[in-house]
Coordinates of C-alpha atoms in Angstrom, one line a residue:
Chain A
M1 CA 103.8 -73.4 63.4
P2 CA 104.8 -69.8 63.6
K3 CA 106.6 -68.7 66.8
L4 CA 105.1 -65.8 68.6
C5 CA 107.0 -62.8 69.8
V6 CA 108.1 -63.2 73.4
L7 CA 107.4 -59.5 74.1
C8 CA 103.9 -59.0 72.8
S9 CA 102.8 -62.6 72.4
T10 CA 100.6 -61.6 69.6
E11 CA 102.6 -61.2 66.4
R12 CA 104.8 -63.7 64.7
A13 CA 108.5 -63.5 65.7
V14 CA 110.7 -62.6 62.8
L15 CA 114.1 -62.2 64.4
K16 CA 116.2 -63.7 67.1
R17 CA 118.1 -61.0 68.9
P18 CA 121.8 -61.9 69.1
K19 CA 122.2 -60.0 72.4
T20 CA 119.5 -61.7 74.3
A21 CA 118.4 -64.7 72.2
Q22 CA 114.8 -63.3 72.4
Q23 CA 112.5 -64.1 69.5
I24 CA 110.6 -61.0 68.7
C25 CA 108.3 -59.6 66.1
R26 CA 109.0 -56.7 63.8
T27 CA 107.2 -54.0 65.7
C28 CA 108.8 -55.0 69.0
F29 CA 112.1 -55.1 67.3
Y30 CA 111.8 -51.5 66.1
Q31 CA 110.7 -50.6 69.6
V32 CA 113.6 -52.3 71.5
F33 CA 116.2 -51.3 68.9
E34 CA 115.3 -47.6 69.0
T35 CA 114.8 -47.6 72.8
E36 CA 118.1 -49.1 73.5
I37 CA 119.9 -46.5 71.5
H38 CA 117.8 -43.8 73.2
N39 CA 118.9 -45.2 76.5
T40 CA 122.5 -45.3 75.5
I41 CA 122.3 -41.7 74.5
L42 CA 120.7 -40.7 77.8
D43 CA 122.9 -42.9 80.0
A44 CA 126.1 -41.5 78.4
K45 CA 124.6 -37.9 78.4
L46 CA 125.8 -37.6 74.8
F47 CA 124.0 -34.4 73.9
A48 CA 122.7 -31.2 75.4
R49 CA 119.6 -29.6 74.2
G50 CA 120.2 -27.2 71.2
D51 CA 123.4 -29.0 70.2
R52 CA 124.3 -28.9 66.6
V53 CA 125.2 -32.5 65.7
A54 CA 126.9 -33.8 62.6
I55 CA 126.1 -37.4 61.5
A56 CA 129.2 -38.9 59.9
A57 CA 127.6 -40.4 56.8
S58 CA 129.3 -42.8 54.4
G59 CA 126.2 -44.1 52.7
G60 CA 126.7 -47.5 54.2
K61 CA 124.4 -49.4 56.4
D62 CA 125.6 -48.1 59.7
S63 CA 125.5 -44.5 58.9
T64 CA 122.2 -44.7 57.0
V65 CA 120.6 -46.4 60.0
L66 CA 122.2 -43.9 62.3
A67 CA 120.8 -41.0 60.3
H68 CA 117.4 -42.6 60.3
V69 CA 117.4 -43.4 64.0
M70 CA 118.8 -40.0 65.0
T71 CA 116.2 -38.2 63.1
T72 CA 113.5 -40.5 64.5
L73 CA 114.6 -40.2 68.1
N74 CA 115.2 -36.5 67.9
E75 CA 111.6 -36.1 66.9
R76 CA 110.1 -38.7 69.2
Y77 CA 111.9 -37.7 72.4
D78 CA 112.4 -34.0 71.5
Y79 CA 116.1 -33.9 72.0
G80 CA 116.1 -30.5 70.4
L81 CA 119.1 -31.3 68.2
D82 CA 120.0 -29.5 65.0
L83 CA 121.2 -32.4 62.9
C84 CA 123.2 -32.4 59.7
L85 CA 125.1 -35.0 57.5
L86 CA 128.8 -34.9 57.0
S87 CA 130.5 -37.0 54.4
V88 CA 134.1 -37.5 53.4
D89 CA 135.0 -38.1 49.8
E90 CA 138.2 -40.1 49.8
G91 CA 138.4 -40.0 46.1
I92 CA 138.0 -43.7 45.4
T93 CA 136.5 -44.1 42.0
G94 CA 133.8 -46.8 41.8
Y95 CA 133.4 -46.9 45.6
R96 CA 132.9 -43.5 47.1
D97 CA 131.3 -41.7 44.2
D98 CA 128.5 -44.2 44.2
S99 CA 127.9 -44.2 48.0
L100 CA 127.9 -40.4 48.0
E101 CA 124.9 -40.6 45.8
T102 CA 123.2 -42.5 48.6
V103 CA 124.1 -39.9 51.1
K104 CA 122.7 -37.2 48.8
R105 CA 119.4 -39.1 48.7
N106 CA 119.5 -39.3 52.5
E107 CA 119.8 -35.6 52.5
T108 CA 116.4 -35.2 50.9
Q109 CA 114.8 -38.2 52.7
Y110 CA 115.6 -37.0 56.2
R111 CA 115.5 -33.3 55.2
I112 CA 118.8 -32.5 56.9
P113 CA 121.7 -30.6 55.2
L114 CA 124.7 -32.4 53.9
K115 CA 128.4 -31.3 53.6
I116 CA 131.0 -33.2 51.7
V117 CA 134.7 -32.7 52.2
S118 CA 137.2 -34.3 49.9
Y119 CA 140.8 -35.6 50.5
E120 CA 141.8 -33.9 47.3
E121 CA 140.9 -30.4 48.6
L122 CA 142.2 -31.1 52.2
Y123 CA 145.4 -32.9 51.5
G124 CA 146.0 -32.6 47.7
W125 CA 145.9 -36.4 47.4
S126 CA 143.0 -38.5 46.6
M127 CA 143.1 -42.2 47.7
D128 CA 143.4 -43.2 44.1
A129 CA 146.5 -41.1 43.8
I130 CA 147.9 -42.5 47.1
V131 CA 147.4 -46.1 46.1
K132 CA 149.1 -45.4 42.8
E133 CA 152.0 -44.2 44.9
I134 CA 152.2 -46.8 47.7
G135 CA 150.4 -49.8 46.4
M136 CA 147.8 -51.9 48.1
K137 CA 149.5 -52.4 51.4
N138 CA 149.0 -50.0 54.2
N139 CA 146.8 -47.7 52.2
C140 CA 144.1 -48.1 54.8
T141 CA 146.4 -46.4 57.3
F142 CA 146.4 -43.3 55.1
C143 CA 142.7 -43.4 54.6
G144 CA 141.9 -43.8 58.2
V145 CA 144.2 -41.1 59.5
F146 CA 143.0 -38.7 56.8
R147 CA 139.4 -39.4 57.4
R148 CA 139.6 -38.8 61.1
Q149 CA 141.0 -35.3 60.4
A150 CA 138.7 -34.7 57.4
L151 CA 135.7 -35.3 59.7
D152 CA 136.9 -32.8 62.2
R153 CA 137.7 -30.2 59.6
G154 CA 134.3 -30.7 58.0
A155 CA 132.7 -30.5 61.4
A156 CA 134.6 -27.2 62.1
L157 CA 133.3 -25.8 58.8
L158 CA 129.7 -26.7 59.8
K159 CA 130.3 -25.3 63.3
V160 CA 128.9 -28.3 65.0
D161 CA 129.1 -29.2 68.7
H162 CA 129.2 -32.9 68.3
I163 CA 129.9 -35.6 65.7
V164 CA 128.2 -39.0 65.9
T165 CA 129.6 -42.0 64.0
G166 CA 128.0 -45.3 63.1
H167 CA 130.5 -47.5 64.8
N168 CA 128.6 -50.5 66.1
A169 CA 129.4 -53.1 68.7
D170 CA 131.0 -55.4 66.2
D171 CA 133.3 -52.6 65.0
I172 CA 134.4 -51.8 68.6
A173 CA 135.0 -55.5 69.4
E174 CA 137.1 -55.8 66.3
T175 CA 139.1 -52.7 67.3
V176 CA 139.6 -54.2 70.8
L177 CA 141.0 -57.4 69.2
M178 CA 143.2 -55.5 66.9
N179 CA 144.7 -53.4 69.6
I180 CA 145.4 -56.5 71.7
F181 CA 147.0 -58.2 68.7
R182 CA 149.2 -55.1 68.2
G183 CA 149.9 -54.6 71.9
D184 CA 148.6 -51.1 71.6
I185 CA 147.7 -50.5 75.2
S186 CA 147.1 -46.8 74.8
R187 CA 144.5 -47.3 72.1
L188 CA 143.1 -50.3 73.8
Q189 CA 142.1 -48.1 76.7
R190 CA 140.6 -45.4 74.6
C191 CA 138.9 -47.5 71.9
T192 CA 135.9 -48.5 74.0
A193 CA 135.0 -45.0 75.1
I194 CA 131.5 -44.1 73.8
R195 CA 132.6 -40.5 73.6
T196 CA 136.0 -39.1 72.8
A197 CA 136.7 -35.5 73.5
T198 CA 139.4 -33.2 74.5
D199 CA 139.3 -29.5 75.0
E200 CA 140.8 -29.0 71.6
T201 CA 138.5 -31.1 69.5
I202 CA 134.8 -31.6 68.7
P203 CA 133.5 -34.5 70.8
R204 CA 132.6 -37.6 68.9
S205 CA 130.4 -40.4 70.0
K206 CA 129.1 -43.7 69.0
P207 CA 125.4 -44.2 69.8
F208 CA 125.6 -47.7 68.3
K209 CA 128.3 -48.8 70.8
Y210 CA 126.0 -51.5 72.1
T211 CA 124.2 -52.3 68.9
Y212 CA 124.9 -55.4 67.0
E213 CA 125.7 -55.2 63.4
K214 CA 123.1 -57.9 62.7
E215 CA 120.4 -55.8 64.2
I216 CA 121.5 -52.8 62.2
V217 CA 121.3 -54.8 59.0
M218 CA 118.0 -56.3 59.9
Y219 CA 116.6 -52.9 60.8
A220 CA 117.8 -51.4 57.5
Y221 CA 116.3 -54.4 55.7
F222 CA 112.9 -54.4 57.4
K223 CA 112.6 -50.6 57.1
K224 CA 113.7 -50.8 53.5
L225 CA 116.4 -48.2 54.1
D226 CA 118.3 -47.0 51.1
Y227 CA 122.0 -47.9 51.7
F228 CA 124.9 -48.6 49.6
S229 CA 127.1 -51.6 50.1
T230 CA 130.2 -52.6 48.4
E231 CA 133.6 -53.5 49.7
C232 CA 136.1 -50.7 49.5
I233 CA 138.1 -51.7 46.4
Y234 CA 141.4 -51.1 48.3
S235 CA 140.6 -53.0 51.5
P236 CA 141.1 -56.7 50.8
N237 CA 144.5 -56.5 52.3
A238 CA 143.3 -54.6 55.4
Y239 CA 144.2 -56.2 58.7
R240 CA 140.8 -55.5 60.0
G241 CA 139.3 -57.9 57.6
Y242 CA 140.9 -60.8 59.4
A243 CA 139.9 -59.6 62.8
R244 CA 136.4 -59.2 61.5
A245 CA 136.2 -62.7 60.1
F246 CA 137.6 -64.1 63.3
L247 CA 135.0 -62.2 65.3
K248 CA 132.2 -63.4 63.1
D249 CA 133.3 -67.0 63.7
L250 CA 133.2 -66.4 67.4
E251 CA 129.8 -64.8 67.1
A252 CA 128.5 -67.8 65.3
I253 CA 129.5 -70.0 68.2
R254 CA 128.4 -67.6 70.9
P255 CA 126.6 -64.4 70.1
S256 CA 127.6 -62.7 73.4
A257 CA 131.2 -62.9 72.3
I258 CA 130.9 -59.4 70.9
M259 CA 129.7 -57.8 74.1
D260 CA 132.2 -59.9 76.1
I261 CA 135.1 -58.5 74.1
I262 CA 133.9 -54.9 74.5
H263 CA 133.6 -55.6 78.2
S264 CA 137.1 -57.0 78.2
G265 CA 138.3 -53.9 76.5
E266 CA 136.6 -51.7 79.0
A267 CA 138.0 -53.6 82.0
W268 CA 141.5 -53.4 80.7
Q269 CA 143.8 -51.4 82.9
S270 CA 147.5 -50.8 82.4
K271 CA 149.7 -50.3 85.4
T272 CA 152.5 -48.8 83.6
E273 CA 152.2 -45.4 82.0
V274 CA 151.3 -45.6 78.5
K275 CA 153.8 -43.4 76.8
I276 CA 155.9 -41.2 78.9
N277 CA 156.2 -38.3 76.5
A278 CA 152.5 -38.2 75.9
V279 CA 151.3 -38.3 79.4
G280 CA 151.2 -35.2 81.5
K281 CA 151.7 -35.0 85.3
D282 CA 148.0 -35.6 85.9
G283 CA 148.3 -38.9 84.1
K284 CA 146.2 -37.8 81.2
V285 CA 147.4 -37.9 77.7
T286 CA 148.3 -34.3 76.9
V287 CA 147.3 -33.2 73.5
G288 CA 149.3 -30.5 71.8
T289 CA 149.0 -29.2 68.3
C290 CA 150.7 -30.1 65.2
E291 CA 153.6 -27.8 64.2
R292 CA 152.5 -28.0 60.6
C293 CA 148.8 -27.7 60.5
G294 CA 147.7 -26.9 64.0
Y295 CA 145.5 -30.0 64.3
M296 CA 145.6 -31.7 67.7
S297 CA 148.4 -34.1 68.1
S298 CA 150.2 -35.8 70.9
Q299 CA 153.4 -35.5 68.9
K300 CA 155.1 -32.5 67.4
M301 CA 153.7 -33.4 64.0
C302 CA 150.3 -35.0 63.6
K303 CA 150.0 -38.3 61.9
A304 CA 148.4 -36.9 58.8
C305 CA 151.3 -34.5 58.3
V306 CA 153.8 -37.3 58.9
L307 CA 152.1 -39.4 56.3
L308 CA 151.8 -36.5 53.9
E309 CA 155.5 -35.7 54.4
G310 CA 156.3 -39.3 53.4
L311 CA 154.0 -39.1 50.3
N312 CA 155.3 -35.8 49.2
S313 CA 158.9 -36.9 49.6
G314 CA 158.3 -40.2 47.8
L315 CA 159.1 -42.4 50.9
P316 CA 155.6 -43.1 52.2
K317 CA 156.4 -46.5 53.7
V318 CA 158.9 -45.0 56.1
A319 CA 156.2 -42.8 57.5
I320 CA 154.0 -45.7 58.2
G321 CA 156.6 -48.1 59.6
N322 CA 158.3 -45.8 62.0
S323 CA 156.5 -42.6 62.4
S324 CA 158.0 -41.7 65.8
K325 CA 161.5 -41.7 64.3
Y326 CA 160.2 -39.8 61.3
R327 CA 158.5 -37.2 63.5
Q328 CA 161.6 -36.7 65.6
S329 CA 164.0 -36.4 62.7
G330 CA 161.5 -34.4 60.8
Q331 CA 161.1 -31.8 63.5
S332 CA 164.7 -31.8 64.4
G333 CA 165.9 -31.2 60.9
G334 CA 167.7 -28.0 61.9
R335 CA 168.7 -29.2 65.3
P336 CA 172.1 -30.8 65.0
S337 CA 173.6 -28.3 62.6
K338 CA 171.8 -25.3 64.2
R339 CA 171.1 -24.3 60.7
D340 CA 168.5 -21.8 59.8
K341 CA 165.2 -23.5 60.7
N342 CA 163.5 -22.4 57.6
M343 CA 166.2 -23.9 55.5
A344 CA 165.8 -27.1 57.4
K345 CA 162.1 -27.1 56.7
A346 CA 162.7 -26.4 53.0
D347 CA 165.0 -29.3 52.9
L348 CA 162.3 -31.5 54.3
Q349 CA 160.1 -30.8 51.4
D350 CA 162.7 -32.2 49.1
A351 CA 163.7 -35.4 50.7
P352 CA 163.7 -37.1 54.0
P353 CA 166.8 -36.6 56.2
A354 CA 169.6 -39.1 56.4
T355 CA 169.0 -39.8 60.0
L356 CA 165.9 -41.5 58.9
S357 CA 166.5 -45.1 58.6
P358 CA 164.2 -47.2 56.5
D359 CA 162.1 -49.6 58.4
P360 CA 164.4 -51.4 60.7
D361 CA 163.4 -54.7 59.4
A362 CA 164.2 -53.5 56.0
S363 CA 167.7 -52.5 56.8
N364 CA 168.3 -55.9 58.4
A365 CA 166.9 -57.5 55.4
V366 CA 169.5 -55.9 53.1
P367 CA 172.1 -58.5 52.8
T368 CA 175.5 -57.1 53.5
P369 CA 178.6 -58.3 51.7
A370 CA 180.0 -61.4 53.3
D371 CA 183.5 -60.0 53.8
D372 CA 182.1 -57.0 55.7
C373 CA 181.7 -56.8 59.4
P374 CA 179.4 -53.9 59.9
V375 CA 178.2 -52.1 62.9
Q376 CA 175.0 -50.6 61.9
A377 CA 174.6 -47.3 63.6
T378 CA 171.5 -46.3 61.9
N379 CA 169.0 -43.5 62.1
A380 CA 169.8 -41.3 65.0
V381 CA 173.5 -40.9 64.4
E382 CA 174.3 -37.9 62.3
L383 CA 177.3 -36.8 60.3
S384 CA 179.2 -33.7 61.4
P385 CA 177.7 -30.3 60.9
S386 CA 179.9 -29.5 58.0
S387 CA 178.2 -32.1 56.0
P388 CA 176.0 -30.2 53.6
S389 CA 173.5 -32.8 52.7
P390 CA 174.0 -36.1 54.5
R391 CA 170.9 -37.7 53.1
S392 CA 172.1 -37.7 49.5
K393 CA 175.3 -39.4 50.6
A394 CA 173.6 -42.0 52.6
A395 CA 172.0 -43.3 49.5
A396 CA 175.5 -44.2 48.3
A397 CA 178.4 -45.2 50.5
P398 CA 178.7 -43.2 53.7
P399 CA 181.2 -40.3 53.2
L400 CA 184.6 -40.9 54.6
A401 CA 185.7 -37.4 55.7
K402 CA 183.2 -36.8 58.5
H403 CA 183.0 -38.0 62.1
L404 CA 179.8 -39.5 63.4
R405 CA 178.5 -37.5 66.3
C406 CA 175.7 -37.8 68.7
R407 CA 172.9 -35.8 67.3
K408 CA 172.2 -34.2 70.6
C409 CA 175.4 -33.4 72.5
R410 CA 177.7 -33.7 69.5
T411 CA 180.1 -36.1 71.2
I412 CA 182.2 -37.8 68.6
L413 CA 181.1 -41.4 68.4
V414 CA 183.2 -42.8 65.6
P415 CA 186.1 -41.1 64.0
A416 CA 185.9 -40.5 60.3
S417 CA 188.8 -42.8 59.6
S418 CA 186.7 -45.6 60.9
L419 CA 184.0 -45.4 58.4
T420 CA 184.3 -47.9 55.6
S421 CA 182.5 -47.9 52.4
H422 CA 180.7 -51.0 51.5
E423 CA 178.9 -52.2 48.5
Q424 CA 175.3 -51.8 48.4
G425 CA 173.5 -55.1 48.8
S426 CA 170.9 -56.0 46.2
G427 CA 168.1 -55.8 48.8
Q428 CA 165.0 -57.9 48.2
Q429 CA 166.5 -59.1 44.9
A430 CA 168.9 -61.2 46.9
F431 CA 166.1 -63.4 48.1
G432 CA 164.2 -66.0 46.1
Y433 CA 161.2 -64.7 44.4
R434 CA 158.7 -66.2 46.9
K435 CA 160.6 -65.0 49.9
R436 CA 160.7 -61.4 48.8
D437 CA 158.6 -58.9 50.7
P438 CA 157.4 -56.4 48.1
A439 CA 156.6 -53.9 50.9
L440 CA 160.3 -53.6 51.6
E441 CA 161.4 -53.1 48.0
I442 CA 161.5 -49.4 48.4
A443 CA 163.9 -49.6 51.3
T444 CA 166.7 -51.3 49.5
T445 CA 169.1 -48.4 50.2
C446 CA 171.3 -49.4 53.0
S447 CA 171.7 -46.4 55.3
A448 CA 173.8 -48.2 57.9
F449 CA 177.2 -47.0 58.7
H450 CA 179.9 -49.7 58.6
V451 CA 182.6 -49.0 61.1
S452 CA 185.5 -50.9 62.5
E453 CA 185.0 -52.9 65.6
A454 CA 187.9 -51.3 67.5
D455 CA 186.3 -47.8 67.3
V456 CA 183.0 -48.8 68.8
D457 CA 184.2 -50.9 71.7
W458 CA 182.5 -48.4 74.0
I459 CA 179.2 -49.9 72.9
D460 CA 178.1 -52.3 75.5
G461 CA 178.6 -55.9 74.3
V462 CA 180.9 -55.1 71.4
A463 CA 184.3 -55.5 73.1
D464 CA 183.5 -58.6 75.1
G465 CA 181.5 -60.1 72.2
S466 CA 178.5 -60.7 74.6
K467 CA 176.0 -59.3 72.1
N468 CA 175.4 -59.5 68.4
E469 CA 173.1 -56.6 68.2
D470 CA 171.6 -54.0 70.5
K471 CA 170.5 -50.4 70.8
I472 CA 173.1 -47.6 70.9
S473 CA 172.9 -44.8 73.4
C474 CA 175.2 -41.8 73.5
P475 CA 178.3 -42.7 75.6
N476 CA 178.3 -39.2 77.2
A477 CA 176.9 -39.9 80.6
K478 CA 175.1 -36.6 80.7
C479 CA 173.4 -37.2 77.4
G480 CA 172.6 -40.8 76.9
T481 CA 170.4 -40.1 74.0
K482 CA 169.2 -43.1 72.0
L483 CA 171.1 -43.1 68.8
G484 CA 170.0 -46.2 66.9
A485 CA 171.0 -49.8 66.8
W486 CA 174.0 -51.9 65.9
S487 CA 174.2 -55.3 64.6
W488 CA 176.8 -57.7 63.3
A489 CA 174.7 -58.3 60.3
G490 CA 176.5 -60.7 58.1
R491 CA 179.0 -61.7 60.7
S492 CA 177.6 -65.2 61.0
F493 CA 178.3 -65.8 57.4
W494 CA 181.4 -63.8 57.5
K495 CA 182.8 -66.4 59.9
I496 CA 181.9 -69.2 57.6
V497 CA 182.8 -67.6 54.3
T498 CA 186.0 -65.7 55.0
C499 CA 187.4 -67.2 58.1
A500 CA 190.8 -66.2 57.0
A501 CA 190.3 -62.6 58.1
P502 CA 191.2 -62.1 61.8
A503 CA 188.4 -60.7 63.9
G504 CA 188.8 -57.1 65.1
T505 CA 190.7 -55.7 62.2
D506 CA 189.4 -52.8 60.2
H507 CA 186.6 -53.9 58.0
Chain B
M1 CA 106.0 -80.5 40.7
P2 CA 109.4 -78.7 40.9
L3 CA 109.9 -76.1 43.6
S4 CA 110.0 -72.5 42.5
I5 CA 111.6 -70.0 44.8
T6 CA 112.9 -66.4 44.8
L7 CA 116.4 -65.6 46.0
E8 CA 117.5 -62.1 47.0
F9 CA 121.0 -60.9 47.5
S10 CA 121.8 -57.6 49.2
G11 CA 124.3 -55.9 51.5
G12 CA 127.0 -56.6 49.0
M13 CA 126.1 -60.3 48.4
E14 CA 124.8 -59.4 44.9
L15 CA 128.4 -58.7 43.9
L16 CA 129.1 -62.4 44.1
F17 CA 126.0 -63.2 42.1
N18 CA 126.6 -61.3 38.9
N19 CA 125.1 -58.1 40.5
E20 CA 121.6 -59.6 40.4
K21 CA 119.7 -58.6 43.5
R22 CA 116.7 -60.8 42.9
K23 CA 116.4 -64.0 41.1
Q24 CA 113.6 -66.4 40.5
V25 CA 114.7 -70.0 40.2
T26 CA 113.1 -73.3 39.6
L27 CA 114.9 -76.0 41.4
P28 CA 115.8 -79.3 39.7
D29 CA 113.8 -82.4 40.4
S30 CA 116.3 -83.6 43.0
F31 CA 114.8 -81.1 45.3
A32 CA 111.6 -82.9 46.4
P33 CA 109.0 -80.8 48.1
G34 CA 108.7 -81.6 51.7
T35 CA 112.2 -83.1 52.0
A36 CA 114.6 -80.7 50.4
T37 CA 116.3 -78.4 53.0
L38 CA 118.3 -75.3 53.0
K39 CA 121.3 -77.5 53.5
D40 CA 120.7 -78.9 50.0
L41 CA 120.0 -75.5 48.6
L42 CA 123.2 -73.7 49.6
P43 CA 125.6 -75.9 47.6
W44 CA 123.3 -75.8 44.6
V45 CA 123.2 -72.0 44.8
R46 CA 127.0 -71.9 45.1
D47 CA 127.5 -74.2 42.1
N48 CA 124.8 -72.9 39.8
L49 CA 124.3 -69.2 40.6
L50 CA 127.5 -67.9 42.2
T51 CA 129.8 -66.2 39.8
E52 CA 132.8 -65.5 41.9
R53 CA 134.6 -66.1 45.2
A54 CA 132.8 -69.0 46.6
E55 CA 134.7 -68.7 49.8
L56 CA 132.9 -65.5 50.6
F57 CA 129.6 -67.3 50.4
M58 CA 130.0 -70.6 52.2
Q59 CA 132.2 -71.9 54.9
D60 CA 132.0 -75.6 55.5
D61 CA 128.4 -76.6 54.8
T62 CA 126.7 -73.4 55.9
V63 CA 126.9 -69.7 54.9
R64 CA 129.9 -67.8 56.0
P65 CA 129.5 -66.2 59.4
G66 CA 128.3 -62.6 59.0
I67 CA 125.8 -63.4 56.2
L68 CA 122.2 -63.1 57.4
V69 CA 119.6 -65.3 55.9
L70 CA 115.9 -64.5 55.9
I71 CA 113.3 -66.9 54.9
N72 CA 110.0 -65.2 54.0
E73 CA 111.1 -62.1 55.9
T74 CA 112.0 -64.1 59.0
D75 CA 115.4 -64.7 60.5
W76 CA 116.4 -68.2 59.5
E77 CA 117.5 -68.8 63.1
L78 CA 113.8 -69.1 63.9
E79 CA 113.2 -71.5 61.0
G80 CA 115.7 -74.2 61.9
E81 CA 118.5 -72.8 59.8
L82 CA 119.9 -75.5 57.6
E83 CA 117.1 -77.9 58.5
Y84 CA 114.4 -75.6 57.1
K85 CA 112.3 -77.5 54.5
I86 CA 111.9 -75.5 51.3
Q87 CA 108.4 -74.8 50.2
D88 CA 107.2 -73.6 46.9
G89 CA 107.1 -69.8 46.6
D90 CA 109.6 -69.2 49.4
V91 CA 111.6 -66.0 49.3
I92 CA 115.1 -66.5 50.7
V93 CA 117.2 -63.4 51.3
F94 CA 121.0 -63.4 51.8
I95 CA 122.4 -60.2 53.3
S96 CA 126.1 -59.6 53.9
T97 CA 127.0 -57.7 57.0
L98 CA 130.7 -58.0 56.1
H99 CA 130.8 -55.0 53.9
G100 CA 131.8 -51.6 55.1
G101 CA 129.4 -49.3 56.6

């Protein structure tokens, strides 16, 4: 016996709404689906009459339905919006080129103009080329960061007032989960906002914030909308995939889980300030502009430029793993030596600075020779100004003729005589095949300075042996800049292997 | 008389089924009209039609969460899900929502 729609009680129900568990017919489904989005738009006051709005279109289900619904609502409720489609071509052969065809068909179906911007023209790197360079791990970071900017740049070209994206409730719930898993409080607070805008940028909003993915797919299916679906060929390793599978499992048990998670994300409040250098006096995140490209950025260099820097210098993983260090060292290239700034910039084009340590995990993973007792003073410590090109030396043994100084106040930290050369460990090769982490292979160059214990007894915990590793701050009380980290890496097996050597002598 | 049904795969599901979006199948005699359910059909589809990555289609004895099933244009949640009794001429649609949008 066919079940009847609970709303109109005349037609046969074809769908159970995940949000309300109502069983409704096709006509009523269209009605509630569209009306809910209309209400979301009105409640959040997303648009003003006469706005020029770009629909971020990928050719997938969400953006196709978004384009359809936006054109429908614009006509039905007379929003008075001037709509257009905006697509980004990441340069992924076999994925994007096909879905762009779908967007081109949408252009004619909905009679709204389309603009395509490509990574290749914006950044000089297509995703295919990036993956060739960095492999399958972390490539989604590049893609996501680049796409965010690409949309803004495309929107600027189109001179729009607003961008709408097809992010749905499931997407937002996933993002909330991921930000919790990563402890990213700052993003956690921002990710549930239906509209993101600062003075600098074109506002973006998500009219599907409260729309379930299931309903979007059903809508597309019943309306026979033309959309393209394939998994991005580079995404199987993406972290989001796991969050998504987890969320779908939860949804299967309790469909309201998605709304609950969004609600949790909205209710989250952090009592501590998010990030001191990014927060202004009024408590808002202050947005500056990138030194390189002028795009908005809370740091000196925007994330895309940091990533590009890594790509162009052949060390892309560093840029992902520790971008704040990279930013700092990147922008301060001329600082310690007070060299001509232009020169410092030119240097950056060639190679990353020595102060840049590889991923901290990576440097710990590099096995040090057993007879060595190194203090790792990595990353923020710099060699003396006279050193012409510290980075090239760091690749080999640290040079012996220079003092280590604080990069800020130039206080001598360790005399040159204290620096010992050490044999480069074999990196990941030192581990059994199964225990190797291919992501760290690139960082096998040890950039730690190995110094004798007696010369670094000013570091808290070294002299009394109370610590095995810690951060290093500049000993100059007026300065106190964070310099890096130290560790007795290898000491534990040094004790076992070469216990003949007395502790505290020059290693 | 053997059951004859139509299966449709979309939203990316077709990639697991040799890129065929629509397939007419005649079920073997073990599927008796009136008793055979979707619960019986799913493993059969997996073993006979699926060409790759079975883990993306089924989880335990049902479809993987995130895959929508429609029976004759109706959400299977209204039709008893796995307990639905297959009838001759049914159109069963599998749509993945797990693919990017």
